[in-house]
Tab-separated table of C-alpha atoms and ligand atoms in Angstrom:
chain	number	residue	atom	x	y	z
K	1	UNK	CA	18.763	20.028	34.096
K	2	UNK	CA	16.612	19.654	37.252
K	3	UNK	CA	16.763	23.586	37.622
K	4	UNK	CA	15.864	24.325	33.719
K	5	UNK	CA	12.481	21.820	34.562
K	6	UNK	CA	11.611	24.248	37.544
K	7	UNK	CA	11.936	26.671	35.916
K	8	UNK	CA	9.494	25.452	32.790
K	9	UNK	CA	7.112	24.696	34.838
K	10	UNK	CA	7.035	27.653	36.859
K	11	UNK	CA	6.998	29.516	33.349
K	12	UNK	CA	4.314	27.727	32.098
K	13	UNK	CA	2.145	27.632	34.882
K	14	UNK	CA	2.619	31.651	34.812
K	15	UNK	CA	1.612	31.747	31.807
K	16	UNK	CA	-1.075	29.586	31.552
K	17	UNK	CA	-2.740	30.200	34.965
K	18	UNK	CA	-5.680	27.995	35.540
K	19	UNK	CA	-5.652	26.473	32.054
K	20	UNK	CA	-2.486	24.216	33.933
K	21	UNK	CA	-4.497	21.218	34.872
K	22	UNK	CA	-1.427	18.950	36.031
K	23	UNK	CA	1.839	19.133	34.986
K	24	UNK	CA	3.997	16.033	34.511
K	25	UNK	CA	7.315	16.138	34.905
K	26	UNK	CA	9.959	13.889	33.360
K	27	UNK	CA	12.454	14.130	30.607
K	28	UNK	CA	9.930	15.768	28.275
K	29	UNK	CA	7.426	17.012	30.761
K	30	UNK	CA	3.517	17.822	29.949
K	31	UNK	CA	1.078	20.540	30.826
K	32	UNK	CA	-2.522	19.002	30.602
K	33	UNK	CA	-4.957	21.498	29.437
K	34	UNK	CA	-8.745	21.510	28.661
K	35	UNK	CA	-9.864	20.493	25.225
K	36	UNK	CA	-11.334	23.651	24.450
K	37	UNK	CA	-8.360	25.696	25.568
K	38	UNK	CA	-6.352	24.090	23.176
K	39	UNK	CA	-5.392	26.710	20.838
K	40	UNK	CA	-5.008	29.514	23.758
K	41	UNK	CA	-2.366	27.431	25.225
K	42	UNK	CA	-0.852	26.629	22.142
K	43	UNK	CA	-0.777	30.496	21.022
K	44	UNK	CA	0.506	31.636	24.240
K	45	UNK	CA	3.515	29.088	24.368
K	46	UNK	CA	4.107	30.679	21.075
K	47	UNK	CA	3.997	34.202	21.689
K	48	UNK	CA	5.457	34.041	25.227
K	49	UNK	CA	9.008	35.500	24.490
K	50	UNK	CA	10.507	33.857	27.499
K	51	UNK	CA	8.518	30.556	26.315
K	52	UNK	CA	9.219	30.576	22.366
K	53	UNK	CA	7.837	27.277	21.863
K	54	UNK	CA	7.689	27.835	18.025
K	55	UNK	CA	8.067	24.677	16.436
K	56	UNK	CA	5.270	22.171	16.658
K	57	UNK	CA	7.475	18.853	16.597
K	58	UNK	CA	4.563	16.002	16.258
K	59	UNK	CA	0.830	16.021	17.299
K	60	UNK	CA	-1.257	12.999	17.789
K	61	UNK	CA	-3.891	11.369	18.901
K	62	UNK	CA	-4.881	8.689	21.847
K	63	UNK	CA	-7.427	6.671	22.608
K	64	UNK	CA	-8.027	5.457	26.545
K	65	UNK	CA	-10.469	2.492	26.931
K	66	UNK	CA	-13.028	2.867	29.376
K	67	UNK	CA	-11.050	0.242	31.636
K	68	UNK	CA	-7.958	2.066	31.195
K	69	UNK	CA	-9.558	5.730	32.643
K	70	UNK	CA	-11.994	4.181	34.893
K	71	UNK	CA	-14.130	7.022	33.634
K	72	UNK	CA	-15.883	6.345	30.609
K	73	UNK	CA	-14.212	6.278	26.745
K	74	UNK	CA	-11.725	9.186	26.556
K	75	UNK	CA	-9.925	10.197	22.929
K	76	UNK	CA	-6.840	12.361	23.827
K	77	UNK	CA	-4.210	15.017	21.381
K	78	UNK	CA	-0.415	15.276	22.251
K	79	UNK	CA	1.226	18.387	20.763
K	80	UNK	CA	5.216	18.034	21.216
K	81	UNK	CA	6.694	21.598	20.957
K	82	UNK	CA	10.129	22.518	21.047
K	83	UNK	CA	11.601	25.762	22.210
K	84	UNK	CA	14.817	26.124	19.232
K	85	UNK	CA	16.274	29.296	21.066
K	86	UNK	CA	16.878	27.624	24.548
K	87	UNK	CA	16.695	23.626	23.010
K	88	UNK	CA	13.760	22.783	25.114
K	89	UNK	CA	10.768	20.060	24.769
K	90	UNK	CA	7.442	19.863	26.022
K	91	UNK	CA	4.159	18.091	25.478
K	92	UNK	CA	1.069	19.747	25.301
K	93	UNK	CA	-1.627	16.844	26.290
K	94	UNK	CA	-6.084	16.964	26.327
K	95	UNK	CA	-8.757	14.553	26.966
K	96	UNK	CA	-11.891	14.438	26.004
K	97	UNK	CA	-14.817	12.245	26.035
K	98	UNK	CA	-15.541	10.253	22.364
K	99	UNK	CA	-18.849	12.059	22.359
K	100	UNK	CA	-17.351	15.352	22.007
K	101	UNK	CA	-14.472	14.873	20.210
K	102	UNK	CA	-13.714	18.436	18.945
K	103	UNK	CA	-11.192	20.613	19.583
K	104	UNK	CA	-9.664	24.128	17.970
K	105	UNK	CA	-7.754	23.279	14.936
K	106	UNK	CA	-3.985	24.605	15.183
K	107	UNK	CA	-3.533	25.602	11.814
K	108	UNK	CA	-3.213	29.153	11.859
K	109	UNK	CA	-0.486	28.849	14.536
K	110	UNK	CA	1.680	26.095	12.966
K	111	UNK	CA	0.482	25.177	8.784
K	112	UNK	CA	2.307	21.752	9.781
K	113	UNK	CA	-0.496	20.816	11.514
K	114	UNK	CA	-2.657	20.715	8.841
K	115	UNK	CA	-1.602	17.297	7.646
K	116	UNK	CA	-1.200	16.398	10.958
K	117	UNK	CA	-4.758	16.900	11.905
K	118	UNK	CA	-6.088	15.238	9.300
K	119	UNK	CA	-3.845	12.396	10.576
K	120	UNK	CA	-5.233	12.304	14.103
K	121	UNK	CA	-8.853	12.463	12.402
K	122	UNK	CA	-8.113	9.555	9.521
K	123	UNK	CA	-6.996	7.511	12.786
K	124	UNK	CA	-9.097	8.281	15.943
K	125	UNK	CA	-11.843	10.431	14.295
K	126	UNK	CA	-11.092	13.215	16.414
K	127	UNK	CA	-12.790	16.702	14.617
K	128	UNK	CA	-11.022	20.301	14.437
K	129	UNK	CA	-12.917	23.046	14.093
K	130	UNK	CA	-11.820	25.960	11.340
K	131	UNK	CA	-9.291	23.378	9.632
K	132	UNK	CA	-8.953	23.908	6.037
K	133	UNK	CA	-9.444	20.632	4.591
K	134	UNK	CA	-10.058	17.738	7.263
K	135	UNK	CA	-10.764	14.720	5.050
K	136	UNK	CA	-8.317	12.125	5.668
K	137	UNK	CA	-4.879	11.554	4.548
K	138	UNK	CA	-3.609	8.212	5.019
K	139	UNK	CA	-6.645	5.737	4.354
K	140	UNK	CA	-8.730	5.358	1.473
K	141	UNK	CA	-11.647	7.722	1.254
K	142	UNK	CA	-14.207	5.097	1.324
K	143	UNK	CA	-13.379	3.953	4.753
K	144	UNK	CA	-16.011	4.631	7.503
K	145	UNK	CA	-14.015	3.397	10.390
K	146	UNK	CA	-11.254	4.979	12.682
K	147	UNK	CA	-8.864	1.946	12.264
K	148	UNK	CA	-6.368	3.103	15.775
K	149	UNK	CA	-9.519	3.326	18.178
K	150	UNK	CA	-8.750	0.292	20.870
K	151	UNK	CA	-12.521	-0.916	19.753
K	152	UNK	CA	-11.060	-1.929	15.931
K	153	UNK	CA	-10.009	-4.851	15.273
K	154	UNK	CA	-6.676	-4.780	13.718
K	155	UNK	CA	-7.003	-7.833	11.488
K	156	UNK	CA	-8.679	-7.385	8.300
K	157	UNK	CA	-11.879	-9.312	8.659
K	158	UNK	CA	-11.800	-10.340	4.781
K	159	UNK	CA	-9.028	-12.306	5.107
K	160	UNK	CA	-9.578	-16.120	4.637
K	161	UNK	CA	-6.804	-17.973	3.951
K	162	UNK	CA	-6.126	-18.302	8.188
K	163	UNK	CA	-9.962	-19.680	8.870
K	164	UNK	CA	-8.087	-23.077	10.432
K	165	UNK	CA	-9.197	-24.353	13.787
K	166	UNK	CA	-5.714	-25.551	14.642
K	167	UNK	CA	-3.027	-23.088	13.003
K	168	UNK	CA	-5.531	-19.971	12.406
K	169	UNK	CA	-6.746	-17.194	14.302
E	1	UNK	CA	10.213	-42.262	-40.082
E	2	UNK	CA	11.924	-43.247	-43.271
E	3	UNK	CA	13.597	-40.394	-44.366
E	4	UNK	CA	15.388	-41.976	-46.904
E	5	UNK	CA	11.917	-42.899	-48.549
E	6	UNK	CA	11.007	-40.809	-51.236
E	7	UNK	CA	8.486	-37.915	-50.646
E	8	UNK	CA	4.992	-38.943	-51.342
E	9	UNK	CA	2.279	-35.897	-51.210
E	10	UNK	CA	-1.273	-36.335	-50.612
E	11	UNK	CA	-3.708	-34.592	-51.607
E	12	UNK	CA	-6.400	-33.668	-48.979
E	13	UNK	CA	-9.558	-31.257	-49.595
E	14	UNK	CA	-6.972	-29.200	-52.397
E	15	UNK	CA	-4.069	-28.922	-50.177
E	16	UNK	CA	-1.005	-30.597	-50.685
E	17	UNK	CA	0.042	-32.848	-47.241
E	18	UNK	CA	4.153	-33.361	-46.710
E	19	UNK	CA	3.624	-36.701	-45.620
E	20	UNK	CA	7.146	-36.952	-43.743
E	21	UNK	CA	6.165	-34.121	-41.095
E	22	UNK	CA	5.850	-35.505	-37.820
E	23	UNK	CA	2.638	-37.104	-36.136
E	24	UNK	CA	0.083	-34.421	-35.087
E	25	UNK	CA	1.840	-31.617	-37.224
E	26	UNK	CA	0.938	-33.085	-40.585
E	27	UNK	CA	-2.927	-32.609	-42.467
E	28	UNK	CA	-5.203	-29.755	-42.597
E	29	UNK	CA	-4.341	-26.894	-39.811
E	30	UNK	CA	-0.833	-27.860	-40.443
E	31	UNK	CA	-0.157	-23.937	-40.842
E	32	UNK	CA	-2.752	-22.433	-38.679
E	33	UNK	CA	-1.141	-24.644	-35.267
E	34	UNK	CA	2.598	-23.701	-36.819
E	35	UNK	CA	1.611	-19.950	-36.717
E	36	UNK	CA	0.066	-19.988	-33.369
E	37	UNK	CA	3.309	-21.878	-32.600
E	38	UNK	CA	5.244	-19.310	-34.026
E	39	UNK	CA	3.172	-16.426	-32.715
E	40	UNK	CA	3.094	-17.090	-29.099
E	41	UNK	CA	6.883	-18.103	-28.930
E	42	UNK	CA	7.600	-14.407	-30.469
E	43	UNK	CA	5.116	-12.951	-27.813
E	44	UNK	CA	6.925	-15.061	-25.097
E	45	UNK	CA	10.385	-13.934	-25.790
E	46	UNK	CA	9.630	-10.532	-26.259
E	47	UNK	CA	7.414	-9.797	-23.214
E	48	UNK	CA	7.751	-6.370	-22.064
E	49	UNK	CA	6.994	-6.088	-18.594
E	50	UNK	CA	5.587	-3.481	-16.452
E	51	UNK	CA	7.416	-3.310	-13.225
E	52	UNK	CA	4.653	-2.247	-10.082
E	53	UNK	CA	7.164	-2.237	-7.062
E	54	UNK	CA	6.219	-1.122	-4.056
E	55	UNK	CA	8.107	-2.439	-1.380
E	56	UNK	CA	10.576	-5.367	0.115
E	57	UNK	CA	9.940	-7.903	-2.970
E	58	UNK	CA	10.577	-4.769	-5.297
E	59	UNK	CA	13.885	-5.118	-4.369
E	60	UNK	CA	14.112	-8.387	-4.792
E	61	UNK	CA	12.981	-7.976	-8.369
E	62	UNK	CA	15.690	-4.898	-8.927
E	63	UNK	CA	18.271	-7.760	-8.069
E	64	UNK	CA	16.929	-10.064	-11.155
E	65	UNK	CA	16.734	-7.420	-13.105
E	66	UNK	CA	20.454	-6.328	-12.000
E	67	UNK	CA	23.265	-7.989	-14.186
E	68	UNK	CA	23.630	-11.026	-11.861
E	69	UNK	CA	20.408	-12.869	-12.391
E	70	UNK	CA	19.910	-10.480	-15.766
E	71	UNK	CA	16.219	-10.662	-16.792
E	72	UNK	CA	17.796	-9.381	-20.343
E	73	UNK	CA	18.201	-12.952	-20.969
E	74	UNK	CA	14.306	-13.484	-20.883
E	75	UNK	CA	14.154	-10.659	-23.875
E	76	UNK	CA	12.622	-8.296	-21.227
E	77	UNK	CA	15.613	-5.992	-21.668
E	78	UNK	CA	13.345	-3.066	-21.528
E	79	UNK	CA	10.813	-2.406	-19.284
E	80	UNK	CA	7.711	-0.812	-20.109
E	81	UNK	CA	6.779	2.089	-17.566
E	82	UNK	CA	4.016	2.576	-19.536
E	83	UNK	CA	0.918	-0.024	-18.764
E	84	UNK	CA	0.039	1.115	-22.499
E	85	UNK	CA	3.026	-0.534	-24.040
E	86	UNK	CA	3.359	-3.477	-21.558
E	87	UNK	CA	2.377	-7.582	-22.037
E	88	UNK	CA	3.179	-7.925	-18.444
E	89	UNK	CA	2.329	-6.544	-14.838
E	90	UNK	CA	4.614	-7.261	-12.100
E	91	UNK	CA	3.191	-7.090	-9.200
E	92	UNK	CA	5.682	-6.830	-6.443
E	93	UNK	CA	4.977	-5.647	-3.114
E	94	UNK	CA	2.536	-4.573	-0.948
E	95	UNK	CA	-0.698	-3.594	-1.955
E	96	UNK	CA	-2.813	-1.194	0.367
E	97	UNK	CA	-6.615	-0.750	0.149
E	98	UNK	CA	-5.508	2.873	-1.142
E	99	UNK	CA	-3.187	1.965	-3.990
E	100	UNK	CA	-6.021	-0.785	-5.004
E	101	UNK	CA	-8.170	1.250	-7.791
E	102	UNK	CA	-4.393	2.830	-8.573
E	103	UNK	CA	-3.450	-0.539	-9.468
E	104	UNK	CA	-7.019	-1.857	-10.949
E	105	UNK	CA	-6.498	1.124	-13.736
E	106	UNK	CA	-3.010	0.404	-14.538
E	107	UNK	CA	-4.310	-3.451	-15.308
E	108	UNK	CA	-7.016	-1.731	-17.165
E	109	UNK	CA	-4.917	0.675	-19.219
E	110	UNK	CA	-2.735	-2.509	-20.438
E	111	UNK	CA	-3.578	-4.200	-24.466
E	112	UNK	CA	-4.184	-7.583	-24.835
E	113	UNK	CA	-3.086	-10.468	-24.680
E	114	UNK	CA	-1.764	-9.131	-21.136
E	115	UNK	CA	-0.455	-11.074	-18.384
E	116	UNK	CA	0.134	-10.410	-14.573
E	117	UNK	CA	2.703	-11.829	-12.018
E	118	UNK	CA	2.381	-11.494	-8.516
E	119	UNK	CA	5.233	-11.727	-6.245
E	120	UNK	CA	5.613	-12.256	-3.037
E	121	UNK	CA	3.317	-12.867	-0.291
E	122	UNK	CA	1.921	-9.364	-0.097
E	123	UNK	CA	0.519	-9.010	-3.360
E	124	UNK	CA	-0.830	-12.628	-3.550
E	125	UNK	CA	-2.247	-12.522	-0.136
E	126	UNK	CA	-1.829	-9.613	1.647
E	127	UNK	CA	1.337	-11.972	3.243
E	128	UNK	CA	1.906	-10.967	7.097
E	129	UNK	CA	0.328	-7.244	7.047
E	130	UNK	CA	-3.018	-8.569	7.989
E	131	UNK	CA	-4.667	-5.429	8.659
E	132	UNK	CA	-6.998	-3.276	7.621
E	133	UNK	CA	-4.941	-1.077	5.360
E	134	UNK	CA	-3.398	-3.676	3.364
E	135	UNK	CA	-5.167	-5.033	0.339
E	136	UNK	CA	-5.683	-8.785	0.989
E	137	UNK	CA	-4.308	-10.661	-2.259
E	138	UNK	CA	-4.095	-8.374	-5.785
E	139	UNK	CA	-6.254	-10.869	-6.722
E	140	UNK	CA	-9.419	-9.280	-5.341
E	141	UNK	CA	-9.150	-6.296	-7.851
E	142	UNK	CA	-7.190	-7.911	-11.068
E	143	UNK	CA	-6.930	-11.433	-12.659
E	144	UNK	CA	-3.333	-13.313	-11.841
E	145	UNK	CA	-2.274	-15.980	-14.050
E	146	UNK	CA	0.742	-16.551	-12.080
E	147	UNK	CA	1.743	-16.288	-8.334
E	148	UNK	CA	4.944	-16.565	-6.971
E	149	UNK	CA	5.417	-17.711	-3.369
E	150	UNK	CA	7.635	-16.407	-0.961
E	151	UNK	CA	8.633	-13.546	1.350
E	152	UNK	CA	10.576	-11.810	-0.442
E	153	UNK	CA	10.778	-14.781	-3.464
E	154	UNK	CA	14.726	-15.407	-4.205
E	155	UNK	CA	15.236	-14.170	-8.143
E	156	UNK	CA	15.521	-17.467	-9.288
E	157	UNK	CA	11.748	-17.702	-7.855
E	158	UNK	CA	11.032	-14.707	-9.879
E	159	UNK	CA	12.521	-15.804	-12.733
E	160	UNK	CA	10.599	-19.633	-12.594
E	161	UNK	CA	7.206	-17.105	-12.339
E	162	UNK	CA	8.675	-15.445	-15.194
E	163	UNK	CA	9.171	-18.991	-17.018
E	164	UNK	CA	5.811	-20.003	-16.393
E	165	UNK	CA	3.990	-16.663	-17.601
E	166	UNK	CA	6.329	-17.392	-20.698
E	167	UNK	CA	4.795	-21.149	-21.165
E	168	UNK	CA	1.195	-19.700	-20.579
E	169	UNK	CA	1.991	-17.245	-23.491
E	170	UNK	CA	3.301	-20.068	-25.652
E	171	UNK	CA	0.554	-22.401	-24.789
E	172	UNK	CA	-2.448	-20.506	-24.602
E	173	UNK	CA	-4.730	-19.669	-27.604
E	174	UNK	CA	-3.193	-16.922	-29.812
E	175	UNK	CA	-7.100	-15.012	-28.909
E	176	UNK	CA	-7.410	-16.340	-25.258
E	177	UNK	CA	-9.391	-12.927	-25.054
E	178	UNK	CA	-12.141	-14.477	-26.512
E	179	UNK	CA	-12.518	-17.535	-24.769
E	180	UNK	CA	-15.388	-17.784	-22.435
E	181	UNK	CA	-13.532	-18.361	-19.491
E	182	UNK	CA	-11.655	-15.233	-19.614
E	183	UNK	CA	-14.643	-13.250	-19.985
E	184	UNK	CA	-15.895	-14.489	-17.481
E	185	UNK	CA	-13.003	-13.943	-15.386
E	186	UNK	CA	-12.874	-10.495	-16.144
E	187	UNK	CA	-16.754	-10.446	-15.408
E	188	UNK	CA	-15.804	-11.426	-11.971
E	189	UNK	CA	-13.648	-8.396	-11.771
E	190	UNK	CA	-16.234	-6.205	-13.612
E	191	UNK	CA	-13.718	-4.854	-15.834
E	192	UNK	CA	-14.977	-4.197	-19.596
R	1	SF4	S1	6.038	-10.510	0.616
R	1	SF4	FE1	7.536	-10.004	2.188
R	1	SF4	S2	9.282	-9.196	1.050
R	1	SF4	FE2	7.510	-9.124	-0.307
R	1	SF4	S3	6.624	-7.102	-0.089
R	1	SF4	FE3	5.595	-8.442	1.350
R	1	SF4	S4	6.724	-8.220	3.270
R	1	SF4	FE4	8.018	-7.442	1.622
């Protein structure tokens, strides 16, 4: 097991030469990349024929408060990818700063993501360029907020029947 | 009451008065209060409902409607998928803000006289998903005339709901559609 890690990471960081930011090991170990070389990364863990990481698992998206980064707001992606031939996992992972909250859309690579991208932007409000239809999927269409950003509160502010100064919230 | 007395009959304004009926049912509007009578116990035990189950307290409501607590005893042997055809809207379940205008157009699809019963916590107030996703209480898109507490309710809670939306329908003016209050309930809403 240890060896098969080595050897990931010494085939991703071949492969992905300076785009390899940090790599972090574990179980299901994680290459972190820059936001805007999402997509490379993505398409070259694809292509790579020793790699094969052809199956995009899960994507989604993070949000670090300023506290927890000590460097300002950060929104983040995951990809999970999975390697079928040899049974491996790995985590693709990105920062960015809430300003600039953009990244490549990974639709033409994997059509799962479409859905999946419009999850991470319904939730965090995190953009992808060239995706096909990014309107979100899960909450109504009237909603203006990102509900899963640490700076929303989670209780529904309309609610009234709790307004008591000794049992309430 | 005598009842061995002989029938006397009045006369009152041209129509004959059976002076034996009992108190309150006898004199003019004798028939009028008997047909309203009649009317609203035939639209009580023949209710069809329109199940709207969406989670936890759905099933809840499949077990009443399952031979062991058998709604079919209620006359609401069939269920009306169709809000078109239905005198009743179950509510049962939880609610999001998504599913509200859903929900809101079902209600408005339905003929009167219609009724709605909300079960459960969820759809009366949004019960423990207190978030911003979850439509607080069905009652800030639709009228409720009866709520039923509990998380899920046991079936005999449903059925007592069920009960009570069946003495409403007895009790309540055969044109409660025209009342003033109800318009102006359904002015609240907005709904034409
Ligand atoms: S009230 Fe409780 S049982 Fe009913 S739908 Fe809500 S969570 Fe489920």
């Amino acid at each position: 097991m240890a060896n098969e890690l080595q050897n990931l990471q010494e085939q991703v960081a071949a492969a992905l030469g300076a785009r390899c930011l940090k790599w972090e090991g574990g179980e299901l170990p994680a290459v972190h990349v820059p936001p805007a070389e999402v997509y490379s990364v993505v398409r070259d863990l694809y292509d790579d024929a020793g790699l094969a990481f052809r199956f995009l698992t899960s994507l989604c998206g993070i949000h670090f408060t300023a506290d927890a980064t000590g460097d300002g707001e950060q929104l983040g992606l995951i990809y999970f990818l999975h390697d079928l031939p040899r049974n491996r996992r790995m985590r693709v992972k990105t920062v960015f700063p809430v300003a600039a909250a953009e990244v490549e859309s990974i639709t033409p690579i994997f059509a799962s993501a479409n859905w999946m991208e419009r999850e991470a932007y319904d939730f965090y409000g995190i953009k992808f360029k060239n995706h096909p239809n990014l309107i979100r999927i899960f909450n109504i269409e009237t909603m203006t907020v990102f509900p899963l950003r640490k700076d929303f509160p989670l209780e529904d502010r309309t609610r009234h029947d709790k307004n008591d100064p000794m049992f309430g919230r | 009451m005598n009842a061995s007395a002989p029938t006397p009959r009045q006369t009152q304004g041209g129509v004959t008065l059976v002076s034996e009926a009992p108190p309150g049912l006898s004199g003019e509007g004798f028939f009028a209060t008997s047909l309203s009578a009649a009317i609203g116990l035939a639209r009580a035990k023949s209710m069809w409902p329109m199940p709207y189950a969406t989670s936890c307290c759905g099933i809840e409501f499949m077990a009443t409607a399952a031979p062991h607590y058998d709604l079919a005893r209620f006359a609401m042997e069939r269920f009306a998928y169709s809000p078109r055809q239905a005198d009743l809207l179950m509510v049962m379940g939880t609610i999001s803000k998504k599913l509200g205008p859903v929900l809101r157009s079902v209600y408005e699809q339905m003929a009167e006289p219609r009724w709605v019963l909300s079960v459960g916590a969820c759809a009366s107030s949004g019960g423990i998903f207190d978030t911003y996703s979850v439509l607080q209480g069905i009652d800030r898109i639709i009228p409720v005339d009866v709520y039923v507490p509990g998380c899920p309710p046991r079936p005999e809670q449903i059925i007592d709901g069920l009960l009570r939306v069946h003495e409403l329908a007895m009790s309540e003016s055969l044109r409660r559609r025209d009342t003033a209050e109800y318009q102006a309930r359904l002015g609240y809403y907005g709904i034409a």
